[in-house]
GROMACS .gro file of C-alpha atoms in nm:
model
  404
    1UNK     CA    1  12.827  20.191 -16.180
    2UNK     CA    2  13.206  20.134 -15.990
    3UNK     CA    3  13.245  20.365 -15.734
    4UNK     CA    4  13.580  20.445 -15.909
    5UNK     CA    5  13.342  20.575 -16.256
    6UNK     CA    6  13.068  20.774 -15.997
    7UNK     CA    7  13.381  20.944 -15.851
    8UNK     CA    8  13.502  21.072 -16.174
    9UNK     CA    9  13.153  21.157 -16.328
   10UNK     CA   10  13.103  21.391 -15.970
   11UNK     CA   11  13.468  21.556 -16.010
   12UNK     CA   12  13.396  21.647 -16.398
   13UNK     CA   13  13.047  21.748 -16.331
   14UNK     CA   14  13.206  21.993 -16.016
   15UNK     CA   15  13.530  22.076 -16.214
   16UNK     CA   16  13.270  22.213 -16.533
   17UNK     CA   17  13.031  22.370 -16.305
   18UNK     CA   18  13.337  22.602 -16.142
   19UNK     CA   19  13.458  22.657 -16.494
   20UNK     CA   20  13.115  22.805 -16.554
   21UNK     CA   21  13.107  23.015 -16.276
   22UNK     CA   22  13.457  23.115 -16.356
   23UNK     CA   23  13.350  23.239 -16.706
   24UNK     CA   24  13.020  23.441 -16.581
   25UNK     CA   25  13.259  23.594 -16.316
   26UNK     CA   26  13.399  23.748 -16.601
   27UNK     CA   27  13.167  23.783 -16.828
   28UNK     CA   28  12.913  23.957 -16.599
   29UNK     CA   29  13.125  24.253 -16.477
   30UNK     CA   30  13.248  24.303 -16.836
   31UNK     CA   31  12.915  24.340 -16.952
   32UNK     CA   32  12.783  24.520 -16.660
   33UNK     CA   33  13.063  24.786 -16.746
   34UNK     CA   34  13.036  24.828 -17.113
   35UNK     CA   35  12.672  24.898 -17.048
   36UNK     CA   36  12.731  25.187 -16.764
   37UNK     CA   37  12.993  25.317 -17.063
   38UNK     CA   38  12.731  25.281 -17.322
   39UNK     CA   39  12.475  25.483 -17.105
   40UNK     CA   40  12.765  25.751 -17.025
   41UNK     CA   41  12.812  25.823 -17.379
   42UNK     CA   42  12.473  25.784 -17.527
   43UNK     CA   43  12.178  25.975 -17.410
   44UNK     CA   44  11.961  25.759 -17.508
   45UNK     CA   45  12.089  25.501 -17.302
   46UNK     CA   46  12.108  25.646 -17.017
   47UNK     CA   47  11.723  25.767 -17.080
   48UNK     CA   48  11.640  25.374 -17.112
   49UNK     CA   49  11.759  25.315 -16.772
   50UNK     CA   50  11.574  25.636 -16.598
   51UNK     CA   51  11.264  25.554 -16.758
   52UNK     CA   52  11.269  25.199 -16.728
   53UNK     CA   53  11.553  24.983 -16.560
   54UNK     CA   54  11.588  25.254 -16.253
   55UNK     CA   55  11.222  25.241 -16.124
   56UNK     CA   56  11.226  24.825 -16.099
   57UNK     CA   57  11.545  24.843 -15.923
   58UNK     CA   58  11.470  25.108 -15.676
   59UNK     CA   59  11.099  24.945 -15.661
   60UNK     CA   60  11.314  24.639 -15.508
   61UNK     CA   61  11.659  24.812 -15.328
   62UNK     CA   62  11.381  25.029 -15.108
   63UNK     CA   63  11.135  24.764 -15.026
   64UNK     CA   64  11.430  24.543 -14.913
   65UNK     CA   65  11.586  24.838 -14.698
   66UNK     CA   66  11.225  24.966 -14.539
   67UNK     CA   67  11.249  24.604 -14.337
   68UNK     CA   68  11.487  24.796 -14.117
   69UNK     CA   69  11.460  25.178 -14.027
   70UNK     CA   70  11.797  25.262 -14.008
   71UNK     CA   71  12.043  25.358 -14.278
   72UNK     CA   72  12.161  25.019 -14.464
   73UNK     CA   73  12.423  25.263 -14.689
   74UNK     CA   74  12.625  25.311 -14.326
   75UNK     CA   75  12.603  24.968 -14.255
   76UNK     CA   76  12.765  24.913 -14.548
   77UNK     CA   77  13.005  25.157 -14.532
   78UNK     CA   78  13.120  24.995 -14.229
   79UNK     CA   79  13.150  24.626 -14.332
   80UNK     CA   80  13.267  24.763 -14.690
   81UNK     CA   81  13.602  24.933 -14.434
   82UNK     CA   82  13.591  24.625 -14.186
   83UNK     CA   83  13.675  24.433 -14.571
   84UNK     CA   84  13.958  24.688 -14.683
   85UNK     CA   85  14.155  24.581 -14.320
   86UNK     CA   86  14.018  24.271 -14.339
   87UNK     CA   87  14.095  24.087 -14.640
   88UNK     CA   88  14.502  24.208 -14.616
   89UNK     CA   89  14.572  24.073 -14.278
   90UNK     CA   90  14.398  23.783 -14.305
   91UNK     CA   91  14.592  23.725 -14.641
   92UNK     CA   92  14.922  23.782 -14.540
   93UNK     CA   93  14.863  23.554 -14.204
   94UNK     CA   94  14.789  23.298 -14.441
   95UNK     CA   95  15.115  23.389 -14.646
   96UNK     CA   96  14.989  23.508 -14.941
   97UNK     CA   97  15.136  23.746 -15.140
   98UNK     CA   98  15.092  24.137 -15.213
   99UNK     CA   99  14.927  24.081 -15.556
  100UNK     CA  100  14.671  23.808 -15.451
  101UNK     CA  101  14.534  24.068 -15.188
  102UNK     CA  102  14.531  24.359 -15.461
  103UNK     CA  103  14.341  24.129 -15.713
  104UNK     CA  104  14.127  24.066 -15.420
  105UNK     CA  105  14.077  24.441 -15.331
  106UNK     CA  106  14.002  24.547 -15.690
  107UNK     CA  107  13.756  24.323 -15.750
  108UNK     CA  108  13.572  24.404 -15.422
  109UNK     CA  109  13.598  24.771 -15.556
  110UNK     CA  110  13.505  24.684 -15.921
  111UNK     CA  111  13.210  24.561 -15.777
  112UNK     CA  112  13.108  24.822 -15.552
  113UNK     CA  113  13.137  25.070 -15.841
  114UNK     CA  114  12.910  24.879 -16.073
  115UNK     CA  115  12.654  24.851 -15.785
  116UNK     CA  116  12.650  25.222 -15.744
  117UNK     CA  117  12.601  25.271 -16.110
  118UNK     CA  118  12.353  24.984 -16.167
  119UNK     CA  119  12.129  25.070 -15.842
  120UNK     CA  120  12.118  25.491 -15.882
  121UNK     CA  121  12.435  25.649 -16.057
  122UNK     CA  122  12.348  25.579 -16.366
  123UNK     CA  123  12.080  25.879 -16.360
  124UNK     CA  124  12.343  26.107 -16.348
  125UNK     CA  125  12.380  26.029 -16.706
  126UNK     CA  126  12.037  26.093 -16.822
  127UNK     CA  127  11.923  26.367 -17.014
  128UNK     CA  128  11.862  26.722 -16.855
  129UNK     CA  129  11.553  26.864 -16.749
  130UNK     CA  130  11.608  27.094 -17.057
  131UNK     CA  131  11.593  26.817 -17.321
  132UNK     CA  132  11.311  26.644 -17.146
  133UNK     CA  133  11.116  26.900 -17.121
  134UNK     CA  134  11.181  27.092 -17.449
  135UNK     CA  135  11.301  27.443 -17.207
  136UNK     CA  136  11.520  27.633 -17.381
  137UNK     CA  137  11.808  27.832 -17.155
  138UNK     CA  138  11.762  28.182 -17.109
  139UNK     CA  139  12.058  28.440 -17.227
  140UNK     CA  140  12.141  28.690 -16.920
  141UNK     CA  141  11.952  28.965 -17.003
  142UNK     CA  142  11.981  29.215 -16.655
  143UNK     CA  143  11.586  29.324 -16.755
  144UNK     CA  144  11.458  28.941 -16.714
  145UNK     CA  145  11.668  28.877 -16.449
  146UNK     CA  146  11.561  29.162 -16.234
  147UNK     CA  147  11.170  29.030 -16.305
  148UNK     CA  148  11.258  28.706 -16.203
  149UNK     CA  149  11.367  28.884 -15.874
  150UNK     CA  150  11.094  29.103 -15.828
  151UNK     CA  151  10.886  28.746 -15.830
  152UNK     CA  152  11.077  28.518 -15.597
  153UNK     CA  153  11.116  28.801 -15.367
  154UNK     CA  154  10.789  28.857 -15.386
  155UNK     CA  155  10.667  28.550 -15.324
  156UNK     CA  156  10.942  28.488 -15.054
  157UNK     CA  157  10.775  28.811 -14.817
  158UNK     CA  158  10.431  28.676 -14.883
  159UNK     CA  159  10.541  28.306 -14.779
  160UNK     CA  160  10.693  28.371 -14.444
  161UNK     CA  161  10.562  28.252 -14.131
  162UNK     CA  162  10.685  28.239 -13.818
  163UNK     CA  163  10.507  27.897 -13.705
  164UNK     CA  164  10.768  27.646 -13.917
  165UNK     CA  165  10.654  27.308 -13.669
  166UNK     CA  166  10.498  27.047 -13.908
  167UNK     CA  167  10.526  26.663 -13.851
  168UNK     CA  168  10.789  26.531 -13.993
  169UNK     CA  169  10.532  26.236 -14.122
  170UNK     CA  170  10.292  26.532 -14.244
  171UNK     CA  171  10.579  26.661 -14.450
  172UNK     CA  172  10.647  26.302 -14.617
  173UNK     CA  173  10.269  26.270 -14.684
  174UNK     CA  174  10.228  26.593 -14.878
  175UNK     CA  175  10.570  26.535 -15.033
  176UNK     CA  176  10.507  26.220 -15.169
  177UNK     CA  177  10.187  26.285 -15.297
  178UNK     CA  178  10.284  26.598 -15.474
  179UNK     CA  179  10.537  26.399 -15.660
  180UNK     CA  180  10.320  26.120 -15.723
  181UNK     CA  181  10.077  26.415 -15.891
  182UNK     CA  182  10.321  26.504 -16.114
  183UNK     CA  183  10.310  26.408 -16.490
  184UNK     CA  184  10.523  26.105 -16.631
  185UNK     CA  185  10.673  26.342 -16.848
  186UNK     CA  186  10.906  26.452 -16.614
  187UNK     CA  187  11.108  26.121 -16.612
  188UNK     CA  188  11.043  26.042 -16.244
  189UNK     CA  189  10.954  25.666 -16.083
  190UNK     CA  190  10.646  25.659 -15.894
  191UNK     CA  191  10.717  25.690 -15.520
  192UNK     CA  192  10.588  25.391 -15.288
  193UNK     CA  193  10.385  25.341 -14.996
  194UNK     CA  194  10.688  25.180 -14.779
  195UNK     CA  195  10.961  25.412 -14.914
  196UNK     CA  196  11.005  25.673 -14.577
  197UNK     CA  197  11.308  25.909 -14.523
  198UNK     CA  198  11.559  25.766 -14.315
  199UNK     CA  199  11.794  25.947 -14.015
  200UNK     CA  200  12.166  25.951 -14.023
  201UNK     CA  201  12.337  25.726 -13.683
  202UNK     CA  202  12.644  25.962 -13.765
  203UNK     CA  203  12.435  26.250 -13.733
  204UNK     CA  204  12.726  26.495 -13.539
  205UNK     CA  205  12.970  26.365 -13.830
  206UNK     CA  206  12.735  26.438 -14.125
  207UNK     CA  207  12.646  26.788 -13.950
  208UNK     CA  208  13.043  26.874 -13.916
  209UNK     CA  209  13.092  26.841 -14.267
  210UNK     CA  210  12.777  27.037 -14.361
  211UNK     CA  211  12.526  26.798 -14.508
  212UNK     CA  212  12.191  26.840 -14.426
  213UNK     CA  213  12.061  26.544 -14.685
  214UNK     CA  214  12.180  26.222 -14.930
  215UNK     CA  215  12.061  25.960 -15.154
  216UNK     CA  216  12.152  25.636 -15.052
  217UNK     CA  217  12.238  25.507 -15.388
  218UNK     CA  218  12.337  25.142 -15.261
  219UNK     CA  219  12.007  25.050 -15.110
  220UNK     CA  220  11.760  25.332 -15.259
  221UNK     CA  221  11.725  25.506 -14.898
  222UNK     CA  222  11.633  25.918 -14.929
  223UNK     CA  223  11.824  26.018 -14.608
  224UNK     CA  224  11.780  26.376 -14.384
  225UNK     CA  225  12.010  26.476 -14.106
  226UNK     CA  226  11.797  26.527 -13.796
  227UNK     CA  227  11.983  26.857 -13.715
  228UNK     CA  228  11.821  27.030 -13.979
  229UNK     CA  229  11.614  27.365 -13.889
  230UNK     CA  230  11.253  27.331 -13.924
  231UNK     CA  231  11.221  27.562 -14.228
  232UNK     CA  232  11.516  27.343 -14.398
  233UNK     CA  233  11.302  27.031 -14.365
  234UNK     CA  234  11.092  27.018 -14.594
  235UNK     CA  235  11.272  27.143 -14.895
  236UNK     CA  236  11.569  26.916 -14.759
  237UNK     CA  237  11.318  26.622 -14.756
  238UNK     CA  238  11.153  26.696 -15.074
  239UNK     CA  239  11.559  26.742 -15.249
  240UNK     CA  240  11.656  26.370 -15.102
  241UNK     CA  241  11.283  26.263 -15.266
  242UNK     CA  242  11.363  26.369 -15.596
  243UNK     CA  243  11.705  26.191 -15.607
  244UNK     CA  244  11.494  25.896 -15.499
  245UNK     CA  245  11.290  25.948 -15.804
  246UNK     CA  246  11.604  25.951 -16.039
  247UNK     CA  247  11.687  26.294 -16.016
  248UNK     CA  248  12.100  26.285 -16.057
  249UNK     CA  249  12.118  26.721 -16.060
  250UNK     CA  250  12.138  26.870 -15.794
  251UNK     CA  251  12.001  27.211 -15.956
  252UNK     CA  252  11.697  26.944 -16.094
  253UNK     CA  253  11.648  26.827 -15.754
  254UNK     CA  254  11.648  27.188 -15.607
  255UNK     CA  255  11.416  27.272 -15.868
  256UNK     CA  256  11.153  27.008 -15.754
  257UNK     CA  257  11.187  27.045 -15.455
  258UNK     CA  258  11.061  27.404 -15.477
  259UNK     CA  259  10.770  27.260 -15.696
  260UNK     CA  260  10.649  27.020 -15.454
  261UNK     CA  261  10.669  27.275 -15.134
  262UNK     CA  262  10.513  27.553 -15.372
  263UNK     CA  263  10.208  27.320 -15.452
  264UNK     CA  264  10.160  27.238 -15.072
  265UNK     CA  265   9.871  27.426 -14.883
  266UNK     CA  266  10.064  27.430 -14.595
  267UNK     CA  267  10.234  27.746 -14.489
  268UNK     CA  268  10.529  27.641 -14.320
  269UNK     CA  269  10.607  27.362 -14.641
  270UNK     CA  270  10.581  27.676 -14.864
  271UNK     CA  271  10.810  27.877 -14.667
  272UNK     CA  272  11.082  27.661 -14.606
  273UNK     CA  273  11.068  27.614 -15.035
  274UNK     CA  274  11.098  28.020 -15.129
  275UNK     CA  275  11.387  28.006 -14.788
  276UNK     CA  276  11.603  27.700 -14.886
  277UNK     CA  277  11.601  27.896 -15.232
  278UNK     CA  278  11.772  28.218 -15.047
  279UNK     CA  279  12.137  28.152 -15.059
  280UNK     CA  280  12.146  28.038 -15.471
  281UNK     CA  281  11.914  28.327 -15.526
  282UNK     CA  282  12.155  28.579 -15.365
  283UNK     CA  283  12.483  28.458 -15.470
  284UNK     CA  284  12.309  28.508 -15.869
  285UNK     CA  285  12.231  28.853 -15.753
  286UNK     CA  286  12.569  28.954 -15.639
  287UNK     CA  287  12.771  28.794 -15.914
  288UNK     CA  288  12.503  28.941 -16.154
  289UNK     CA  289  12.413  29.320 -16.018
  290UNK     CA  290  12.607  29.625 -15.865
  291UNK     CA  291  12.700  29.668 -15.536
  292UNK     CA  292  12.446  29.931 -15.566
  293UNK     CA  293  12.132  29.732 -15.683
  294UNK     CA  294  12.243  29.410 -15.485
  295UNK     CA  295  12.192  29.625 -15.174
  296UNK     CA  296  11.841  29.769 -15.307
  297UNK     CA  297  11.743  29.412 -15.357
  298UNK     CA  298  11.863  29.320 -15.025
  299UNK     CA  299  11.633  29.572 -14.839
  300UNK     CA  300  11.310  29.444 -15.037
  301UNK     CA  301  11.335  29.123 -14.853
  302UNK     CA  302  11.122  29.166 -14.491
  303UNK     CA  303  11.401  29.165 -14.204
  304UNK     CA  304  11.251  28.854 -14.038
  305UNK     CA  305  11.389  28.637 -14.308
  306UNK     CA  306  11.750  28.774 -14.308
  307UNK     CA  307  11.703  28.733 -13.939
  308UNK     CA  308  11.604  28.334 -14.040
  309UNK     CA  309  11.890  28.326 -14.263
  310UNK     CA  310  12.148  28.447 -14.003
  311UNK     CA  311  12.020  28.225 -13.736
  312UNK     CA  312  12.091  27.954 -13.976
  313UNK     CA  313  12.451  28.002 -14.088
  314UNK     CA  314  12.519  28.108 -13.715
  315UNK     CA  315  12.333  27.726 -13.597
  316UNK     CA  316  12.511  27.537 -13.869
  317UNK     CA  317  12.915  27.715 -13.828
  318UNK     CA  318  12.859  27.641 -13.455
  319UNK     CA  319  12.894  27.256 -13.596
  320UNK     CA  320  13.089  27.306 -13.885
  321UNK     CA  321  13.416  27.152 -13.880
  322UNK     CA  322  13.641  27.346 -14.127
  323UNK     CA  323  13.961  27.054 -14.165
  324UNK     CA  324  13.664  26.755 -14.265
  325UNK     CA  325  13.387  26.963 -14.437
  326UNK     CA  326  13.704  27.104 -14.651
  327UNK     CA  327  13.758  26.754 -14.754
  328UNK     CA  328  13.400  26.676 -14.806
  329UNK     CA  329  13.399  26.973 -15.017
  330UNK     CA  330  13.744  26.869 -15.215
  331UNK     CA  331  13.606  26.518 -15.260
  332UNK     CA  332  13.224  26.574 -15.350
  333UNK     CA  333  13.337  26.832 -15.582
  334UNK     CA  334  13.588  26.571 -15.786
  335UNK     CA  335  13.302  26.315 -15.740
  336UNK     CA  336  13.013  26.512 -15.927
  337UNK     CA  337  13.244  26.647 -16.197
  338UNK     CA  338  13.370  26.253 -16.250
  339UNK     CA  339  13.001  26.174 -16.325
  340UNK     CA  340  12.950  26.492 -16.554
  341UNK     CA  341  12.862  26.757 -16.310
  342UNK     CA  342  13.118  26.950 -16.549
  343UNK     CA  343  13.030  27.268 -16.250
  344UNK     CA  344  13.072  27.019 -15.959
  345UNK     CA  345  12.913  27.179 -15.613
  346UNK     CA  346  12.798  27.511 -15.800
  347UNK     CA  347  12.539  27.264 -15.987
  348UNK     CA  348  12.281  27.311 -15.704
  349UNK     CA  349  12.247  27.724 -15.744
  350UNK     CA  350  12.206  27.612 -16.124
  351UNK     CA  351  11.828  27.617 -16.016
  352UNK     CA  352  11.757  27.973 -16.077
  353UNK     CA  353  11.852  27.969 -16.421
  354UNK     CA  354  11.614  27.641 -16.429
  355UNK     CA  355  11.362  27.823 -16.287
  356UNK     CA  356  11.373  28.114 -16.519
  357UNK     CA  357  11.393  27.934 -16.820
  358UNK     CA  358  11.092  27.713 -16.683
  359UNK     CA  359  10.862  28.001 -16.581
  360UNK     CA  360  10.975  28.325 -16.784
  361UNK     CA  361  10.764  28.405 -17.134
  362UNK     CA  362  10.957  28.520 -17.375
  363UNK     CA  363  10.631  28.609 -17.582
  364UNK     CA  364  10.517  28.799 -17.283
  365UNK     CA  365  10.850  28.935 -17.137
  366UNK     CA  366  10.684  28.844 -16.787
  367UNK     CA  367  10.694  28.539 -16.571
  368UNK     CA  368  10.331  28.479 -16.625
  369UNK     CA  369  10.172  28.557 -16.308
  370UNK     CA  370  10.480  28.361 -16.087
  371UNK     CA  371  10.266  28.368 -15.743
  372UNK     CA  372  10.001  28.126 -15.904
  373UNK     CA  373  10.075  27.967 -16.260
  374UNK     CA  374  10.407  27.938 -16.323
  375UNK     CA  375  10.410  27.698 -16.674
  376UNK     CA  376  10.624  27.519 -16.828
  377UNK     CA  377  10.562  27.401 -17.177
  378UNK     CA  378  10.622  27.018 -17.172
  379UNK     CA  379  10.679  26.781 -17.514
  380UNK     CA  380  10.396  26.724 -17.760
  381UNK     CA  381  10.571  26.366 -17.779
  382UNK     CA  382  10.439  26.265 -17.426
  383UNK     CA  383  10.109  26.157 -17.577
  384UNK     CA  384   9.730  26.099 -17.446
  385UNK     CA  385   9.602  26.124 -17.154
  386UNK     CA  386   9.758  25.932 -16.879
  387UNK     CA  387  10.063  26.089 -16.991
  388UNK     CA  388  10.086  26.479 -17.110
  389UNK     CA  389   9.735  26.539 -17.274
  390UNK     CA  390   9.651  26.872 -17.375
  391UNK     CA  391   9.541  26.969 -17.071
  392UNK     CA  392   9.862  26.898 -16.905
  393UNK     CA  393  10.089  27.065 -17.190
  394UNK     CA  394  10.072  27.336 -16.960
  395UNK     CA  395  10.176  27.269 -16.596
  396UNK     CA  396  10.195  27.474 -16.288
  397UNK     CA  397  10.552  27.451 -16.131
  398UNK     CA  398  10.547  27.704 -15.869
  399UNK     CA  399  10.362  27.966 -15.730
  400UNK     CA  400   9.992  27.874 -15.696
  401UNK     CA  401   9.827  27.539 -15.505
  402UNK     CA  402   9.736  27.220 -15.664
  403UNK     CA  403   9.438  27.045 -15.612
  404UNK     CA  404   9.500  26.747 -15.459
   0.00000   0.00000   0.00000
């Protein structure tokens, strides 16, 4: 063949293949988006990606970022800002113009959006706890509200201890096997052996701003600040677990986080679960009671713990930094209610009414015997044994140990 004719067949051959690429540039992201729309706007979708797209992706995301043990999700933060200065000045030095660079920008935003979605976001889209679980929500009724504090509180007195030091690798031990005991019904992935909670390196910014824990969505990395009290730990660690898991709620994630400290034998885990529950159970009790009857309820609680609870909101306003954890606040806020967190930061007290509707018999009018079987009654659609048999159509949720 004439050089001339090989020449030609290579340019056609490179010419189709970029034409190719060019099309699945396009016709990837399109797709990509119309399904993150489609599992916005249809349950069902959504459900298909918790149950069965989320756990393969996260199975991969966390084994690639366990290689390293620092936080991959600030690593990209930084190169993701490095870009946004980047990619301008470099174009305009070249002399290109304003709407090249804002193409350029867009799609290197397009793309980090539908990587959030793909790799974890998506779960904020999936069906409640409620609907997966066939709980119905509880009216206010002051009566069942008052048993449900009579319970926690309770169970809060009987749970503190003053000796809060457990190893941090203790607490991921019990806290992944607790979660790995619970039924499939739930909707959670499986956690994995190599899947370990990672450590902020902006630890002093992260504390300013009032975060004790986050999911790293990009990379599938469960994350705890390191200035978090002993009895925060736990809970804190066990809350970043069940995001890990495909928990998008925050008031979910609260809520199993109190299961999996409540079914620990140790004391300290068990505590730090009834304590981290404190502040959302006493906001509900003075929106919800008299001035009178919120300061009966106060007394009940042993003075230790309000000691506890002091020392912690005078430890964390000591780092607090009022300007940037107002615009944490602002922007989390707009961020949960923009993936249908319709009561944005208020989602996470949304636990106690989980909890009540999860534990309280209406049959009964009690919370059936909250300090050791606290049941919820799970779907008769989650089948034989290996998922909900009949033994499991009852579970314990709080209260009581589980055998491991």
């Amino acid at each position: 063949m004439p050089v001339w004719g090989l020449w030609k067949m290579i340019s056609f051959t490179s010419m189709r293949k970029e034409r190719i690429l060019r099309c699945w540039g396009i016709i990837l992201p399109v797709a990509l988006l119309i399904y993150i729309m489609l599992c916005r706007f249809l349950p069902g979708c959504a459900r298909g990606y918790a149950d069965y797209v989320y756990p393969n992706v996260s199975f991969v995301l966390s084994a690639v970022s366990s290689v390293i043990p620092v936080s991959w999700e600030e690593i990209m933060a930084v190169v993701v800002v490095s870009l946004m200065i980047f990619i301008p000045v470099m174009a305009r030095r070249r002399g290109e113009g304003w709407l090249v660079i804002f193409r350029r920008l867009t799609l290197l935003v397009l793309w980090i959006v539908i990587w959030f979605y793909m790799a974890w976001g998506l779960n904020y889209f999936r069906p409640s706890l409620y609907a997966r679980c066939n709980l119905r929500p509880v009216e206010y009724e002051e009566e069942v509200f008052m048993k449900f504090l009579d319970v926690y509180t309770e169970g809060l007195n009987a749970s503190f201890t003053h000796d809060t030091g457990i190893e941090k690798e203790e607490v991921e031990t019990i806290v992944k096997r607790n979660y790995a005991g619970l039924s499939s019904c739930y909707g959670l992935a499986r956690p994995q052996p190599w899947q370990h909670i990672k450590h902020f390196g902006f630890t002093p910014l992260y504390s300013s701003v009032g975060v004790l824990g986050a999911m790293g969505p990009f990379f599938a990395e469960a994350q705890v600040n390191e200035d978090v009290l002993p009895e925060q730990y736990p809970f804190t660690m066990a809350h970043e677990f069940a995001h890990l898991l495909g928990v998008g709620s925050e008031a979910e994630a609260n809520y199993f986080a109190f299961l999996v400290c409540m079914q620990s034998d140790s004391d300290a885990m068990r505590y730090s679960g009834y304590f981290s529950l404190l502040p959302y159970v006493a906001v509900s009790a003075r929106k919800l009671l008299s001035d009178d009857r919120f300061q009966e309820w106060g007394k009940t609680v042993r003075p230790e713990i309000w000691q506890d609870y002091e020392v912690k909101q005078e430890y964390w306003s000591e780092k607090y930094s009022p300007l940037l954890g107002g615009m944490q606040d602002f922007a989390y806020n707009l961020f949960l209610k923009g993936n249908r967190v319709s009561e944005g930061k208020k989602n996470y007290g949304r636990v106690v009414e989980l909890l009540i509707a999860a534990s309280y018999n209406r049959e009964k009018g009690e919370f059936e015997d909250w300090g050791r079987e606290v049941s919820v009654a799970l779907p008769p659609e989650c089948g034989p044994a290996g998922r909900c048999g009949a033994a499991e159509s009852r579970r314990v949720l709080s209260g009581g140990h589980r055998a491991d």
